Amino acid sequence: MKITTKINLITTAWIICVLVVVNIVVFYSFMNVTVNVEKKIVLQNADAILEDINNGDSNEVIKEKLLKYLTNGSFIRIIDHKSKIIHQVTNNKQIANKIKGKFVTQTKSKRYLIRSAQGEEQILVVRIPIESNGQVIETLEIGARLVGLELGKDVLLSILIGCTVFGAIISLLGGKWLANILIHPVSNMIDTMEEIEQSGVTKRMVVDGQPKDELQKMAVTFNRMLDRLDDNIERQQQFLSDASHELKTPITVIKSYIDFLRRHGIQNEAVALDAIEVIYSEATRIQVMTEKFLDLANTELENMVEKTTIDLVTLSESIVKQLHSAYKREITLHYDERPILAVADELKLKQVIIILLDNAIKYSKDRIDLYLENRENDTVIRVKDYGIGIPAHEMENIFERFYRIDKARSRETGGTGLGLAIAKNIMKQHDGEIKVESTEGEGTEVALFLPK
Ligand SMILES: Nc1ncnc2c1ncn2[C@@H]1O[C@H](COP(=O)(O)OP(=O)(O)OP(=O)(O)O)[C@@H](O)[C@H]1O
Ligand SMILES: [Mg+2]
């Protein structure tokens, strides 16, 4: 079933329920009010009768007096304490016969429904005790047809049923129209999605101004999701083309040297060894590069971290020791306390520190300082070198993938331009930050901020 039809049917059913309840309340209130008004009139009549009749009146006089108060379709009786009728005047014998007399000691009223040849008749019977010397001796009983109620009830009933049917029809028609208005953005969205599915082009939904309701917010979210998807696809394509471009150079070099060896053979041992050396170094370059591609892909996913509490001092000591023995460079570790604890993915954090130290080693010749600090809101790791530095206008580019300031120089130092991009991703995975400060010719300081 279409959602518009569903909304329409549900609202109509609800409106009918509300109307039925309201109509029942209106109907019974009307009945109550009408009966109460009639009852008041009958009671006034009764008071007048009781005042009119005297103790010594003969049967004929009493009957005559009672006749004066007889209204259309009613009866007036006086009943003794055994519920026997003593006096009765009526202009509707049928009702008078059907309703039995009753002795009461307290004023009471009762509504009777009588089926006669003319149809249903509503009768109100009021019974009032007649007292003499403080004792109830007889009962005055007045029965009157509720003509107003009989007529009004049927008219009211047909009006109420008519209104309910009319309300249901209006609700059905209006509901369809309203549901269409409400569902319009959703249908729009479905159309857009179908178009995207068929054409493969990520179209956006049109939202005018600030989103006002949930559906408009949904459209904005949908657009944002598409933006992200587009962004991801673009980044992937960019990465693919960058990566293949980067791989092309070493592969071309390897191919040309192999080709050389194929054509000239390996008679000239020195030349052949040179060629093999180049092939080996380029193959190593490809190997390093593909490892970095994997690292980059690994750090691109935001939730791929296994955090534990680690001591930065111990971790840094082992890194410094490892790099010192590999590169024979002086790296000084500075810290005020130990342990300095941080919650992080140990392997990834180690990778970031190595990326920074590797840059410092590559782009400086002097000593290198590694600072560990425990600040109020975060733990900070700083790598400071006194090397060539980074030109101010290059600062924003160095985190781009494959970006190297001086390609020739980086090539010489074996860089792929992925180190800082990987480092930035890892810091993002830790909700942390990476900041660089550098002066060309003086040195560079890279700081990692790990939130507590
Ligand atoms: N400490 C530094 N001093 C001077 N320049 C730096 C420093 N760190 C980074 N750079 C510059 O920023 C560029 C990007 O650094 P990044 O670490 O991303 O790549 P890379 O070192 O060239 O290659 P990779 O790290 O992938 O082996 C480098 O090529 C270099 O020019
Ligand atoms: Mg690097």
mmCIF file of C-alpha atoms and ligand atoms in Angstrom, residues 292 355 358-359 362-363 415-420, ligand 2:
data_model
loop_
_atom_site.group_PDB
_atom_site.id
_atom_site.type_symbol
_atom_site.label_atom_id
_atom_site.label_comp_id
_atom_site.label_asym_id
_atom_site.label_seq_id
_atom_site.Cartn_x
_atom_site.Cartn_y
_atom_site.Cartn_z
ATOM 1 C CA LYS A 292 53.109 2.683 2.591
ATOM 2 C CA ILE A 355 57.525 9.021 10.490
ATOM 3 C CA ASP A 358 62.498 9.704 9.843
ATOM 4 C CA ASN A 359 61.769 13.146 8.360
ATOM 5 C CA LYS A 362 66.279 12.887 6.304
ATOM 6 C CA TYR A 363 65.954 16.662 6.299
ATOM 7 C CA GLY A 415 60.781 9.756 0.189
ATOM 8 C CA THR A 416 57.382 8.937 -1.282
ATOM 9 C CA GLY A 417 55.533 11.904 0.199
ATOM 10 C CA LEU A 418 53.150 9.667 2.150
ATOM 11 C CA GLY A 419 54.693 9.891 5.637
ATOM 12 C CA LEU A 420 52.885 13.004 6.892
HETATM 13 MG MG MG B 2 58.649 11.397 5.508
#
